[in-house]
Amino acid sequence: GESVGLHLPTLSVQEGDNSIINCAYSNSASDYFIWYKQESGKGPQFIIDIRSNMDKRQGQRVTVLLNKTVKHLSLQIAATQPGDSAVYFCAVPTTDSWGKLQFGAGTQVVVTP
Amino acid sequence: DAGVTQSPTHLIKTRGQQVTLRCSPKSGHDTVSWYQQALGQGPQFIFQYYEEEERQRGNFPDRFSGHQFPNYSSELNVNALLLGDSALYLCASSLRRVNTEAFFGQGTRLTVV
């Protein structure tokens, strides 16, 4: 079956440094990947997505890298700010027609001054 | 433009009771999915509604049921509540089943005592 996993439960990063959050997936047929940010007491918020025909996609201060060979994706946050403190999830829609989202367990990013 | 709204934001129920949670999708969206998020974990898919029918279901017992109304809003019902049902319940909406543009509400925090 399909599964999604994250490599680290907690990432502590100093303000201004870059953050890298990793995620592994199991289904080689997956063709779309999403990163969500969830702040305390809130629902997941879309950050950035990437399709399988791309290796890299950039947004505002965020970059997602996709390595289909090893079924791995990462989220890079440049110049991490206190407002970036949150739990980050990668989510992969299933490859059937309904595409329910499968989430990893999440990585807690803690930004220290 | 209002996003996904859920009600109530918090509630406390006793074991064995029944609960109904409500969700209004983002304007223009016609598909609603429900997720359960236990503390410290990623959201788990419960079910998805499209055209007022349950289209896909995750690994949840029949105690979990739902409904979608003609205006696309949705309800999640849980019968015979167990302590283990305590979680954040998230509603996500999208257009025509496609989860590539899923938007989440802030969730309903359910505590079963």
mmCIF file of N, CA and C in Angstrom, chain B residues 21-76:
data_model
loop_
_atom_site.group_PDB
_atom_site.id
_atom_site.type_symbol
_atom_site.label_atom_id
_atom_site.label_comp_id
_atom_site.label_asym_id
_atom_site.label_seq_id
_atom_site.Cartn_x
_atom_site.Cartn_y
_atom_site.Cartn_z
ATOM 1 N N LEU B 21 -20.592 17.297 13.756
ATOM 2 C CA LEU B 21 -19.701 18.400 13.401
ATOM 3 C C LEU B 21 -20.105 18.917 12.032
ATOM 4 N N ARG B 22 -19.917 20.211 11.820
ATOM 5 C CA ARG B 22 -20.394 20.827 10.588
ATOM 6 C C ARG B 22 -19.278 21.520 9.825
ATOM 7 N N CYS B 23 -19.442 21.578 8.516
ATOM 8 C CA CYS B 23 -18.429 22.161 7.644
ATOM 9 C C CYS B 23 -19.099 22.867 6.476
ATOM 10 N N SER B 24 -18.659 24.091 6.230
ATOM 11 C CA SER B 24 -19.068 24.814 5.030
ATOM 12 C C SER B 24 -17.855 24.963 4.141
ATOM 13 N N PRO B 25 -17.925 24.474 2.927
ATOM 14 C CA PRO B 25 -16.739 24.507 2.064
ATOM 15 C C PRO B 25 -16.435 25.916 1.566
ATOM 16 N N LYS B 26 -15.258 26.054 1.049
ATOM 17 C CA LYS B 26 -14.864 27.310 0.404
ATOM 18 C C LYS B 26 -15.803 27.575 -0.762
ATOM 19 N N SER B 27 -16.100 28.853 -0.983
ATOM 20 C CA SER B 27 -16.991 29.238 -2.062
ATOM 21 C C SER B 27 -16.506 28.673 -3.392
ATOM 22 N N GLY B 28 -17.412 28.021 -4.103
ATOM 23 C CA GLY B 28 -17.069 27.443 -5.396
ATOM 24 C C GLY B 28 -16.642 25.993 -5.338
ATOM 25 N N HIS B 29 -16.404 25.485 -4.127
ATOM 26 C CA HIS B 29 -15.990 24.092 -3.985
ATOM 27 C C HIS B 29 -17.208 23.193 -3.793
ATOM 28 N N ASP B 30 -17.123 21.976 -4.339
ATOM 29 C CA ASP B 30 -18.267 21.074 -4.275
ATOM 30 C C ASP B 30 -17.941 19.737 -3.613
ATOM 31 N N THR B 31 -16.705 19.543 -3.213
ATOM 32 C CA THR B 31 -16.271 18.274 -2.626
ATOM 33 C C THR B 31 -15.761 18.521 -1.217
ATOM 34 N N VAL B 32 -16.199 17.690 -0.294
ATOM 35 C CA VAL B 32 -15.794 17.840 1.101
ATOM 36 C C VAL B 32 -15.192 16.527 1.598
ATOM 37 N N SER B 33 -14.049 16.630 2.235
ATOM 38 C CA SER B 33 -13.396 15.469 2.859
ATOM 39 C C SER B 33 -13.228 15.741 4.339
ATOM 40 N N TRP B 34 -13.297 14.698 5.112
ATOM 41 C CA TRP B 34 -13.111 14.795 6.561
ATOM 42 C C TRP B 34 -11.878 14.004 6.975
ATOM 43 N N TYR B 35 -11.131 14.583 7.911
ATOM 44 C CA TYR B 35 -9.924 13.954 8.429
ATOM 45 C C TYR B 35 -9.952 14.001 9.961
ATOM 46 N N GLN B 36 -9.357 12.986 10.554
ATOM 47 C CA GLN B 36 -9.168 12.948 12.004
ATOM 48 C C GLN B 36 -7.686 13.111 12.290
ATOM 49 N N GLN B 37 -7.365 14.024 13.176
ATOM 50 C CA GLN B 37 -5.967 14.235 13.533
ATOM 51 C C GLN B 37 -5.782 14.062 15.031
ATOM 52 N N ALA B 38 -5.185 12.951 15.414
ATOM 53 C CA ALA B 38 -4.857 12.722 16.816
ATOM 54 C C ALA B 38 -3.655 13.588 17.187
ATOM 55 N N LEU B 39 -3.498 13.827 18.461
ATOM 56 C CA LEU B 39 -2.431 14.699 18.936
ATOM 57 C C LEU B 39 -1.063 14.168 18.512
ATOM 58 N N GLY B 40 -0.270 15.017 17.877
ATOM 59 C CA GLY B 40 1.077 14.621 17.480
ATOM 60 C C GLY B 40 1.162 13.765 16.239
ATOM 61 N N GLN B 41 0.047 13.642 15.521
ATOM 62 C CA GLN B 41 0.037 12.818 14.318
ATOM 63 C C GLN B 41 -0.480 13.603 13.120
ATOM 64 N N GLY B 42 -0.290 13.028 11.954
ATOM 65 C CA GLY B 42 -0.830 13.635 10.755
ATOM 66 C C GLY B 42 -2.301 13.304 10.592
ATOM 67 N N PRO B 43 -3.009 14.106 9.821
ATOM 68 C CA PRO B 43 -4.437 13.829 9.586
ATOM 69 C C PRO B 43 -4.648 12.472 8.905
ATOM 70 N N GLN B 44 -5.711 11.799 9.321
ATOM 71 C CA GLN B 44 -6.092 10.518 8.728
ATOM 72 C C GLN B 44 -7.437 10.691 8.027
ATOM 73 N N PHE B 45 -7.515 10.226 6.797
ATOM 74 C CA PHE B 45 -8.718 10.375 5.974
ATOM 75 C C PHE B 45 -9.861 9.548 6.532
ATOM 76 N N ILE B 46 -11.023 10.196 6.691
ATOM 77 C CA ILE B 46 -12.222 9.482 7.153
ATOM 78 C C ILE B 46 -13.091 9.131 5.960
ATOM 79 N N PHE B 47 -13.602 10.151 5.277
ATOM 80 C CA PHE B 47 -14.374 9.936 4.055
ATOM 81 C C PHE B 47 -14.484 11.213 3.256
ATOM 82 N N GLN B 48 -15.024 11.059 2.050
ATOM 83 C CA GLN B 48 -15.144 12.169 1.111
ATOM 84 C C GLN B 48 -16.552 12.178 0.526
ATOM 85 N N TYR B 49 -17.122 13.373 0.381
ATOM 86 C CA TYR B 49 -18.452 13.520 -0.189
ATOM 87 C C TYR B 49 -18.402 14.370 -1.451
ATOM 88 N N TYR B 50 -19.118 13.886 -2.433
ATOM 89 C CA TYR B 50 -19.243 14.606 -3.701
ATOM 90 C C TYR B 50 -20.623 14.306 -4.247
ATOM 91 N N GLU B 51 -21.321 15.321 -4.707
ATOM 92 C CA GLU B 51 -22.696 15.172 -5.210
ATOM 93 C C GLU B 51 -23.572 14.434 -4.201
ATOM 94 N N GLU B 52 -23.402 14.810 -2.942
ATOM 95 C CA GLU B 52 -24.229 14.331 -1.836
ATOM 96 C C GLU B 52 -24.092 12.840 -1.538
ATOM 97 N N GLU B 53 -23.047 12.244 -2.053
ATOM 98 C CA GLU B 53 -22.821 10.830 -1.775
ATOM 99 C C GLU B 53 -21.405 10.601 -1.225
ATOM 100 N N GLU B 54 -21.290 9.626 -0.351
ATOM 101 C CA GLU B 54 -19.974 9.227 0.138
ATOM 102 C C GLU B 54 -19.262 8.489 -0.994
ATOM 103 N N ARG B 55 -18.115 9.004 -1.377
ATOM 104 C CA ARG B 55 -17.426 8.462 -2.550
ATOM 105 C C ARG B 55 -16.244 7.578 -2.179
ATOM 106 N N GLN B 56 -15.650 7.865 -1.061
ATOM 107 C CA GLN B 56 -14.487 7.084 -0.648
ATOM 108 C C GLN B 56 -14.417 7.134 0.863
ATOM 109 N N ARG B 57 -13.946 6.040 1.446
ATOM 110 C CA ARG B 57 -13.919 5.951 2.894
ATOM 111 C C ARG B 57 -12.590 5.404 3.354
ATOM 112 N N GLY B 58 -12.100 5.953 4.428
ATOM 113 C CA GLY B 58 -10.881 5.443 5.027
ATOM 114 C C GLY B 58 -11.195 4.322 6.006
ATOM 115 N N ASN B 59 -10.200 3.952 6.794
ATOM 116 C CA ASN B 59 -10.343 2.829 7.711
ATOM 117 C C ASN B 59 -10.963 3.279 9.028
ATOM 118 N N PHE B 60 -12.213 3.645 8.978
ATOM 119 C CA PHE B 60 -12.951 4.081 10.164
ATOM 120 C C PHE B 60 -14.225 3.245 10.284
ATOM 121 N N PRO B 61 -14.650 2.964 11.536
ATOM 122 C CA PRO B 61 -15.837 2.132 11.730
ATOM 123 C C PRO B 61 -17.113 2.854 11.304
ATOM 124 N N ASP B 62 -18.184 2.079 11.255
ATOM 125 C CA ASP B 62 -19.480 2.615 10.840
ATOM 126 C C ASP B 62 -20.038 3.638 11.814
ATOM 127 N N ARG B 63 -19.441 3.714 12.991
ATOM 128 C CA ARG B 63 -19.883 4.752 13.946
ATOM 129 C C ARG B 63 -19.684 6.152 13.358
ATOM 130 N N PHE B 64 -18.792 6.233 12.395
ATOM 131 C CA PHE B 64 -18.525 7.504 11.709
ATOM 132 C C PHE B 64 -19.391 7.548 10.445
ATOM 133 N N SER B 65 -20.221 8.550 10.364
ATOM 134 C CA SER B 65 -21.060 8.698 9.186
ATOM 135 C C SER B 65 -21.125 10.176 8.822
ATOM 136 N N GLY B 66 -21.626 10.431 7.639
ATOM 137 C CA GLY B 66 -21.660 11.819 7.206
ATOM 138 C C GLY B 66 -22.806 12.100 6.278
ATOM 139 N N HIS B 67 -22.809 13.342 5.870
ATOM 140 C CA HIS B 67 -23.861 13.772 4.954
ATOM 141 C C HIS B 67 -23.365 15.003 4.227
ATOM 142 N N GLN B 68 -23.798 15.141 2.978
ATOM 143 C CA GLN B 68 -23.542 16.378 2.259
ATOM 144 C C GLN B 68 -24.869 16.930 1.760
ATOM 145 N N PHE B 69 -25.055 18.197 1.899
ATOM 146 C CA PHE B 69 -26.298 18.861 1.548
ATOM 147 C C PHE B 69 -26.199 19.474 0.152
ATOM 148 N N PRO B 70 -27.364 19.830 -0.415
ATOM 149 C CA PRO B 70 -27.338 20.403 -1.776
ATOM 150 C C PRO B 70 -26.476 21.657 -1.904
ATOM 151 N N ASN B 71 -26.276 22.378 -0.804
ATOM 152 C CA ASN B 71 -25.426 23.576 -0.885
ATOM 153 C C ASN B 71 -23.951 23.235 -0.665
ATOM 154 N N TYR B 72 -23.626 21.945 -0.670
ATOM 155 C CA TYR B 72 -22.269 21.402 -0.553
ATOM 156 C C TYR B 72 -21.737 21.353 0.881
ATOM 157 N N SER B 73 -22.440 21.939 1.828
ATOM 158 C CA SER B 73 -21.986 21.825 3.205
ATOM 159 C C SER B 73 -22.100 20.367 3.651
ATOM 160 N N SER B 74 -21.444 20.066 4.748
ATOM 161 C CA SER B 74 -21.371 18.665 5.153
ATOM 162 C C SER B 74 -21.412 18.535 6.661
ATOM 163 N N GLU B 75 -21.825 17.383 7.115
ATOM 164 C CA GLU B 75 -21.809 17.031 8.526
ATOM 165 C C GLU B 75 -21.057 15.726 8.717
ATOM 166 N N LEU B 76 -20.395 15.647 9.857
ATOM 167 C CA LEU B 76 -19.761 14.408 10.291
ATOM 168 C C LEU B 76 -20.437 14.005 11.590
#
